[in-house]
Coordinates of C-alpha atoms in Angstrom, one line a residue:
M934 CA 0.0 0.0 0.0
E935 CA 2.9 2.4 0.8
D936 CA 4.5 1.5 -2.5
L937 CA 1.3 2.4 -4.3
K938 CA 1.1 5.7 -2.4
E939 CA 4.7 6.5 -3.6
R940 CA 3.8 5.5 -7.2
I941 CA 0.7 7.8 -7.1
E942 CA 2.8 10.6 -5.7
L943 CA 5.2 10.3 -8.6
L944 CA 2.3 10.2 -11.1
F945 CA 0.6 13.2 -9.6
P946 CA 2.2 15.8 -11.9
Q947 CA 0.9 13.8 -14.9
L948 CA -2.6 13.7 -13.3
V949 CA -2.5 17.4 -13.0
E950 CA -1.4 17.8 -16.6
W951 CA -4.2 15.6 -17.9
R952 CA -6.8 17.3 -15.8
R953 CA -5.8 20.8 -16.9
N954 CA -5.7 19.9 -20.5
F955 CA -9.3 18.6 -20.3
H956 CA -10.2 21.7 -18.3
K957 CA -8.8 24.0 -21.0
Y958 CA -10.7 22.3 -23.8
P959 CA -14.1 21.2 -22.5
E960 CA -16.8 19.7 -24.6
L961 CA -20.6 19.7 -24.0
S962 CA -22.7 16.6 -23.5
F963 CA -23.1 14.5 -26.7
Q964 CA -20.3 16.6 -28.3
E965 CA -17.2 14.9 -26.7
A966 CA -15.4 14.1 -29.9
R967 CA -11.9 15.5 -29.0
T968 CA -12.1 14.3 -25.4
S969 CA -13.2 10.7 -26.3
Q970 CA -10.5 10.5 -29.0
Q971 CA -7.8 11.5 -26.5
V972 CA -9.0 9.0 -24.0
A973 CA -9.1 6.2 -26.6
E974 CA -5.6 7.0 -27.8
F975 CA -4.3 6.8 -24.2
L976 CA -6.0 3.5 -23.6
R977 CA -4.7 2.0 -26.8
G978 CA -1.2 3.2 -25.8
L979 CA -1.5 1.0 -22.7
G980 CA -2.3 -2.0 -24.9
L981 CA -5.9 -2.3 -23.7
E982 CA -8.8 -3.7 -25.7
V983 CA -10.5 -0.4 -26.7
R984 CA -14.1 0.2 -27.9
T985 CA -15.3 3.6 -29.0
G986 CA -18.6 5.2 -30.1
I987 CA -20.6 3.3 -27.4
G988 CA -24.0 5.0 -27.3
G989 CA -22.4 8.1 -28.8
Y990 CA -19.0 9.0 -27.6
G991 CA -18.6 6.4 -24.9
V992 CA -15.2 4.7 -24.6
T993 CA -14.0 1.6 -22.8
G994 CA -10.6 0.0 -22.3
L995 CA -10.5 -3.6 -21.1
L996 CA -7.4 -4.8 -19.1
R997 CA -7.2 -8.6 -18.9
G998 CA -5.2 -9.9 -15.9
K999 CA -2.7 -12.7 -16.2
E1000 CA -5.2 -15.1 -14.6
P1001 CA -8.9 -15.4 -15.2
G1002 CA -11.4 -14.0 -12.7
P1003 CA -14.2 -11.5 -12.3
T1004 CA -14.4 -8.2 -14.1
V1005 CA -14.5 -4.9 -12.3
A1006 CA -15.8 -1.8 -14.1
L1007 CA -14.6 1.7 -13.1
R1008 CA -16.4 4.7 -14.5
S1009 CA -15.6 8.3 -15.3
D1010 CA -17.8 10.9 -17.0
M1011 CA -16.4 13.2 -19.6
D1012 CA -18.7 16.1 -20.4
A1013 CA -18.6 19.8 -19.5
L1014 CA -21.3 22.4 -18.8
P1015 CA -22.6 25.4 -20.7
I1016 CA -21.1 27.9 -18.3
Q1017 CA -18.6 30.7 -18.8
D1018 CA -15.3 30.0 -16.9
E1019 CA -14.7 33.0 -14.6
K1020 CA -11.5 31.7 -12.9
T1021 CA -8.2 33.5 -13.4
C1022 CA -5.7 30.7 -13.9
E1023 CA -3.5 29.3 -16.7
Y1024 CA -5.8 26.3 -17.2
R1025 CA -9.0 28.4 -17.6
S1026 CA -11.3 27.1 -20.3
Q1027 CA -10.4 28.2 -23.8
V1028 CA -13.9 27.5 -25.1
P1029 CA -16.3 30.4 -24.7
G1030 CA -19.4 29.5 -22.7
V1031 CA -18.2 26.0 -21.8
M1032 CA -16.3 24.8 -18.8
H1033 CA -15.7 21.7 -16.6
A1034 CA -17.7 23.0 -13.6
C1035 CA -18.5 19.6 -12.0
G1036 CA -15.1 17.9 -11.8
H1037 CA -15.4 15.5 -14.7
D1038 CA -11.9 16.7 -15.9
G1039 CA -10.5 15.4 -12.6
H1040 CA -12.6 12.2 -12.9
M1041 CA -11.0 11.4 -16.3
A1042 CA -7.5 12.1 -15.0
M1043 CA -8.1 9.8 -12.0
L1044 CA -9.3 6.9 -14.2
M1045 CA -6.5 7.4 -16.7
G1046 CA -4.0 7.2 -13.8
T1047 CA -5.8 4.2 -12.4
A1048 CA -5.6 2.5 -15.8
L1049 CA -1.9 3.2 -16.1
L1050 CA -1.1 1.8 -12.6
L1051 CA -3.3 -1.2 -12.9
T1052 CA -1.8 -2.0 -16.3
E1053 CA 1.6 -2.1 -14.5
M1054 CA 0.2 -4.7 -12.2
K1055 CA -1.3 -6.8 -15.0
E1056 CA 0.9 -9.9 -14.2
S1057 CA -0.5 -10.1 -10.7
L1058 CA -4.2 -9.6 -11.5
K1059 CA -6.6 -12.4 -11.1
G1060 CA -9.4 -11.0 -13.2
N1061 CA -10.1 -8.1 -15.5
V1062 CA -10.8 -4.3 -15.2
L1063 CA -13.0 -2.3 -17.6
F1064 CA -12.2 1.4 -17.7
L1065 CA -15.5 3.0 -18.7
F1066 CA -15.4 6.6 -19.9
Q1067 CA -19.0 7.9 -20.3
H1068 CA -20.2 10.8 -22.3
A1069 CA -23.2 13.1 -21.4
E1070 CA -23.8 12.7 -17.7
E1071 CA -25.1 16.3 -17.5
L1072 CA -27.9 16.1 -20.1
L1073 CA -30.9 13.9 -20.4
P1074 CA -31.3 11.2 -21.5
G1075 CA -27.7 10.8 -20.4
G1076 CA -24.9 8.7 -21.8
A1077 CA -25.1 5.9 -19.2
V1078 CA -28.5 4.5 -20.4
R1079 CA -27.3 4.5 -24.0
M1080 CA -24.1 2.7 -23.1
V1081 CA -26.0 0.1 -21.1
E1082 CA -28.4 -0.4 -24.0
E1083 CA -25.4 -1.2 -26.2
G1084 CA -24.1 -3.8 -23.8
V1085 CA -21.3 -2.0 -22.1
L1086 CA -21.8 -4.1 -18.9
K1087 CA -21.7 -7.4 -20.6
G1088 CA -19.3 -9.6 -18.6
V1089 CA -19.0 -7.1 -15.8
D1090 CA -19.5 -8.3 -12.2
V1091 CA -19.3 -5.1 -10.3
I1092 CA -19.0 -1.4 -11.0
Y1093 CA -17.6 1.5 -8.9
G1094 CA -17.7 5.3 -9.4
I1095 CA -16.1 8.2 -7.7
H1096 CA -17.3 11.9 -7.8
L1097 CA -15.0 14.7 -6.7
W1098 CA -17.0 16.8 -4.3
S1099 CA -16.2 20.4 -3.5
P1100 CA -18.5 20.7 -0.4
M1101 CA -16.3 18.3 1.4
P1102 CA -12.6 18.9 2.4
T1103 CA -9.9 17.4 0.3
G1104 CA -9.3 13.7 0.9
V1105 CA -12.5 13.0 2.9
V1106 CA -14.4 10.1 1.5
G1107 CA -18.2 10.2 1.8
I1108 CA -20.4 7.2 1.3
R1109 CA -23.5 5.4 2.5
E1110 CA -25.3 2.2 1.9
G1111 CA -28.5 2.3 0.0
E1112 CA -30.0 5.6 -1.3
L1113 CA -27.2 8.1 -2.1
M1114 CA -28.5 10.4 -4.7
A1115 CA -32.0 11.4 -5.8
A1116 CA -34.1 10.7 -8.8
A1117 CA -34.4 13.9 -10.9
D1118 CA -37.4 14.5 -13.0
S1119 CA -38.8 17.6 -14.6
F1120 CA -42.1 19.0 -15.6
E1121 CA -43.8 21.5 -17.9
V1122 CA -47.2 23.0 -17.4
E1123 CA -49.0 25.3 -19.8
I1124 CA -52.2 26.9 -18.5
T1125 CA -54.6 28.4 -21.1
G1126 CA -57.2 30.9 -19.9
K1127 CA -58.8 33.8 -21.8
G1128 CA -57.0 37.0 -22.4
G1129 CA -58.5 40.4 -21.8
H1130 CA -58.1 44.0 -20.7
G1131 CA -56.4 44.5 -17.4
A1132 CA -59.3 46.7 -16.2
L1133 CA -62.0 44.0 -17.1
P1134 CA -60.9 40.8 -15.2
H1135 CA -64.5 39.5 -15.1
E1136 CA -64.4 39.1 -18.9
A1137 CA -61.1 37.1 -18.8
V1138 CA -59.7 33.9 -17.3
D1139 CA -56.3 35.0 -15.8
A1140 CA -53.7 32.4 -16.6
V1141 CA -51.1 34.1 -14.4
A1142 CA -53.4 34.2 -11.4
I1143 CA -54.3 30.5 -11.9
A1144 CA -50.6 29.6 -12.2
S1145 CA -49.9 31.4 -9.0
H1146 CA -52.5 29.2 -7.2
A1147 CA -51.0 26.1 -8.9
V1148 CA -47.6 26.9 -7.5
V1149 CA -48.8 27.1 -4.0
N1150 CA -51.1 24.1 -4.3
L1151 CA -48.2 22.0 -5.6
Q1152 CA -46.3 22.6 -2.4
T1153 CA -49.1 21.1 -0.3
I1154 CA -48.3 17.8 -1.9
I1155 CA -45.0 17.8 -0.1
S1156 CA -46.2 19.4 3.2
R1157 CA -49.5 17.6 3.5
Q1158 CA -49.7 14.5 1.3
L1159 CA -46.2 13.0 1.5
D1160 CA -45.2 10.8 4.5
P1161 CA -43.0 13.1 6.6
L1162 CA -40.5 10.2 7.1
K1163 CA -39.9 10.2 3.3
S1164 CA -38.2 12.8 1.1
G1165 CA -39.4 14.7 -1.9
V1166 CA -39.0 18.1 -3.5
I1167 CA -41.1 20.0 -6.0
T1168 CA -39.5 23.2 -7.2
V1169 CA -41.2 25.5 -9.7
G1170 CA -38.2 27.1 -11.4
T1171 CA -39.8 29.4 -14.0
I1172 CA -43.1 31.2 -14.5
E1173 CA -43.6 32.8 -17.9
G1174 CA -46.8 34.6 -18.7
G1175 CA -48.0 37.9 -20.1
Q1176 CA -46.7 40.5 -22.5
A1177 CA -48.0 43.8 -21.2
F1178 CA -48.7 45.4 -17.9
N1179 CA -52.3 46.1 -18.7
V1180 CA -53.3 42.9 -20.4
I1181 CA -54.6 39.8 -18.7
A1182 CA -52.5 36.9 -20.0
E1183 CA -54.2 34.1 -21.9
K1184 CA -51.3 31.7 -21.3
C1185 CA -48.8 31.0 -18.5
R1186 CA -46.1 28.4 -18.5
L1187 CA -44.4 26.7 -15.5
T1188 CA -41.4 24.5 -15.5
G1189 CA -39.6 22.9 -12.6
T1190 CA -37.9 19.9 -11.1
V1191 CA -39.0 17.0 -8.8
R1192 CA -36.5 15.1 -6.6
S1193 CA -37.2 11.9 -4.7
F1194 CA -35.5 8.6 -3.5
D1195 CA -38.3 6.1 -3.1
P1196 CA -39.9 4.7 -6.3
G1197 CA -43.3 4.8 -4.7
V1198 CA -42.9 8.5 -3.8
R1199 CA -41.7 9.2 -7.3
E1200 CA -44.9 7.7 -8.8
Q1201 CA -47.0 9.5 -6.2
L1202 CA -45.6 12.9 -6.9
A1203 CA -46.0 12.6 -10.6
R1204 CA -49.6 11.5 -10.3
R1205 CA -50.7 14.0 -7.7
M1206 CA -49.0 16.9 -9.5
E1207 CA -51.2 16.5 -12.5
E1208 CA -54.3 16.0 -10.3
V1209 CA -53.5 19.3 -8.6
I1210 CA -52.9 21.2 -11.8
Q1211 CA -56.1 19.7 -13.3
S1212 CA -58.3 20.6 -10.3
T1213 CA -56.8 24.1 -10.0
C1214 CA -57.5 24.9 -13.6
Q1215 CA -60.9 23.4 -13.5
M1216 CA -61.8 25.5 -10.5
Y1217 CA -61.0 28.7 -12.4
G1218 CA -62.2 27.7 -15.9
A1219 CA -58.9 27.2 -17.6
D1220 CA -57.4 24.4 -19.7
Y1221 CA -54.0 22.9 -19.2
R1222 CA -51.2 20.8 -20.7
F1223 CA -49.0 18.8 -18.3
N1224 CA -45.9 17.1 -19.3
Y1225 CA -43.9 15.0 -16.8
L1226 CA -40.4 14.1 -17.9
W1227 CA -38.9 11.1 -16.2
G1228 CA -35.2 11.7 -15.6
Y1229 CA -32.4 9.8 -13.9
P1230 CA -33.5 7.2 -11.3
P1231 CA -32.0 7.3 -7.8
V1232 CA -28.5 6.1 -7.1
V1233 CA -28.9 3.2 -4.8
N1234 CA -25.6 1.6 -3.5
D1235 CA -25.3 -2.1 -3.0
S1236 CA -24.8 -2.5 0.8
V1237 CA -21.9 -5.0 0.4
E1238 CA -20.1 -2.9 -2.1
A1239 CA -20.6 0.3 -0.2
R1240 CA -19.1 -1.3 2.8
R1241 CA -16.2 -2.5 0.7
L1242 CA -15.5 1.0 -0.5
A1243 CA -15.7 2.4 3.1
E1244 CA -13.4 -0.4 4.4
V1245 CA -10.8 0.3 1.8
A1246 CA -11.1 4.0 2.3
R1247 CA -10.4 3.6 6.1
Q1248 CA -7.4 1.4 5.2
I1249 CA -5.8 4.0 2.9
N1250 CA -6.9 7.1 4.9
D1251 CA -7.4 8.4 8.4
P1252 CA -10.6 6.5 9.5
A1253 CA -12.0 9.8 10.8
Q1254 CA -11.9 11.1 7.2
V1255 CA -14.3 8.5 6.0
W1256 CA -17.8 9.9 6.5
E1257 CA -21.2 8.2 6.4
I1258 CA -23.0 11.0 4.6
M1259 CA -26.7 11.9 4.3
P1260 CA -28.4 11.3 0.9
V1261 CA -27.8 14.1 -1.7
M1262 CA -30.7 15.6 -3.7
A1263 CA -28.4 16.0 -6.7
A1264 CA -28.8 13.3 -9.4
E1265 CA -26.4 11.1 -11.4
D1266 CA -26.9 8.7 -14.3
F1267 CA -24.5 6.2 -12.6
A1268 CA -27.9 5.0 -11.3
Y1269 CA -28.5 3.1 -14.5
Y1270 CA -25.4 0.9 -14.0
L1271 CA -26.5 0.1 -10.5
Q1272 CA -29.8 -1.1 -11.8
Q1273 CA -28.0 -3.7 -13.8
R1274 CA -25.0 -4.7 -11.6
K1275 CA -24.0 -4.5 -8.0
G1276 CA -21.7 -1.7 -7.2
A1277 CA -21.3 1.6 -5.3
F1278 CA -20.7 5.3 -5.9
C1279 CA -19.0 7.6 -3.5
F1280 CA -17.7 11.2 -3.1
V1281 CA -14.1 12.3 -2.6
G1282 CA -13.7 15.7 -1.0
A1283 CA -12.0 18.3 -3.3
G1284 CA -12.7 21.6 -1.5
N1285 CA -10.0 23.6 0.2
T1286 CA -10.8 26.9 2.0
D1287 CA -7.1 27.7 2.4
L1288 CA -6.6 27.6 -1.4
G1289 CA -9.9 29.5 -1.9
I1290 CA -11.5 26.5 -3.6
T1291 CA -15.0 26.9 -2.2
A1292 CA -17.2 27.5 -5.2
P1293 CA -20.1 25.0 -5.5
H1294 CA -20.5 22.6 -8.4
H1295 CA -22.0 24.2 -11.6
H1296 CA -20.6 27.6 -10.6
P1297 CA -18.5 29.8 -13.0
K1298 CA -15.6 29.8 -10.5
F1299 CA -15.7 26.1 -9.7
D1300 CA -12.4 24.4 -9.2
I1301 CA -11.0 21.4 -7.4
D1302 CA -8.0 20.9 -5.1
E1303 CA -6.1 18.6 -7.4
K1304 CA -4.5 16.7 -4.5
A1305 CA -8.0 15.0 -4.2
M1306 CA -7.2 13.1 -7.4
K1307 CA -4.5 11.1 -5.5
T1308 CA -7.2 9.8 -3.1
G1309 CA -9.5 8.9 -6.0
V1310 CA -6.8 6.9 -7.8
E1311 CA -5.8 5.0 -4.7
L1312 CA -9.4 4.3 -3.8
F1313 CA -10.1 3.0 -7.3
I1314 CA -7.1 0.7 -7.3
E1315 CA -7.3 -0.7 -3.8
T1316 CA -11.0 -1.3 -4.1
T1317 CA -10.4 -3.2 -7.4
L1318 CA -7.7 -5.3 -5.9
H1319 CA -9.8 -6.0 -2.8
Y1320 CA -12.7 -7.2 -4.9
L1321 CA -10.6 -9.4 -7.2
Q1322 CA -8.8 -10.9 -4.3
E1323 CA -12.0 -11.8 -2.5
N1324 CA -13.9 -13.0 -5.5
S1325 CA -11.2 -14.8 -7.5
V1326 CA -11.3 -18.6 -7.6

């Protein structure tokens, strides 16, 4: 283990170089042509069995150990976000309006480093490792579901993922058994009333006023109809209606997001939302159109594999730096892999107040403490070795 730490320390400058290159030249979801090409060329250089174009721009590299055994998959996402980079640093994004504001550049560097070091251990491996670089985590329908549909998990026994996480201090590992991240759905509502003069409300059906009632009524689903021991969020993010100050709007449009963990709650919220919209519009004489968009399912860790990750994290780290965290209302399409195979997902802290690295994810000044990548590489490698040792014949 100490030898591995030393090897990772020697590799660290290369991890930083890889990460900063990706950071300078980000690509949006479903547009990761350059990024996926670089990853594929690197994996080929290691002598791995490489597949490209999986579900779009997905890339995998398969490392076959000297002896047969199970196959462990390790996943990184690759896409960036439509955000203007406002940092002042030499690796600032060179692409206007696009930046790695969620740490995916660091994820790729970690998995590339993991692939390099595990390839060096090939002769001692009893089993195989699939390095899975996924496109389009940030944009529905997501890259994971498409890669799964194209058979990326064929032959895989277990899968692990790591997300660098700026809300936690560098090096801390956060994990939990069971529900870790929420399902993320969205909705659109268009309310159609009857337009009219602002001074003659009795001759109109005010879509904006009805929409206002609908927003309030939707919140009673959470506060009065959802079991208080279960979690759910309904957020109306936009209200668009009206063109002039003295005209009663004929139409008003609402959009928002819904978060939940329990499949039953997820179904309940979708059903009750339309019932509330329907009854509110009926009460005031308006028509409506309701569209519920099912997004990523919840990330639910396998208990055995979550415990494995936590155990390994305590071995390579100060045990006090391994936290059992609360579920997170953010979403991740890693969930699709966990629906098909056992596995686990965890967070590695990448925030550092001393360095001024405090911006949240998806922020124009987002950055990571690059030292966190060393923890990620070590956790990937040691967890892989732990699983192969325990499950090899």
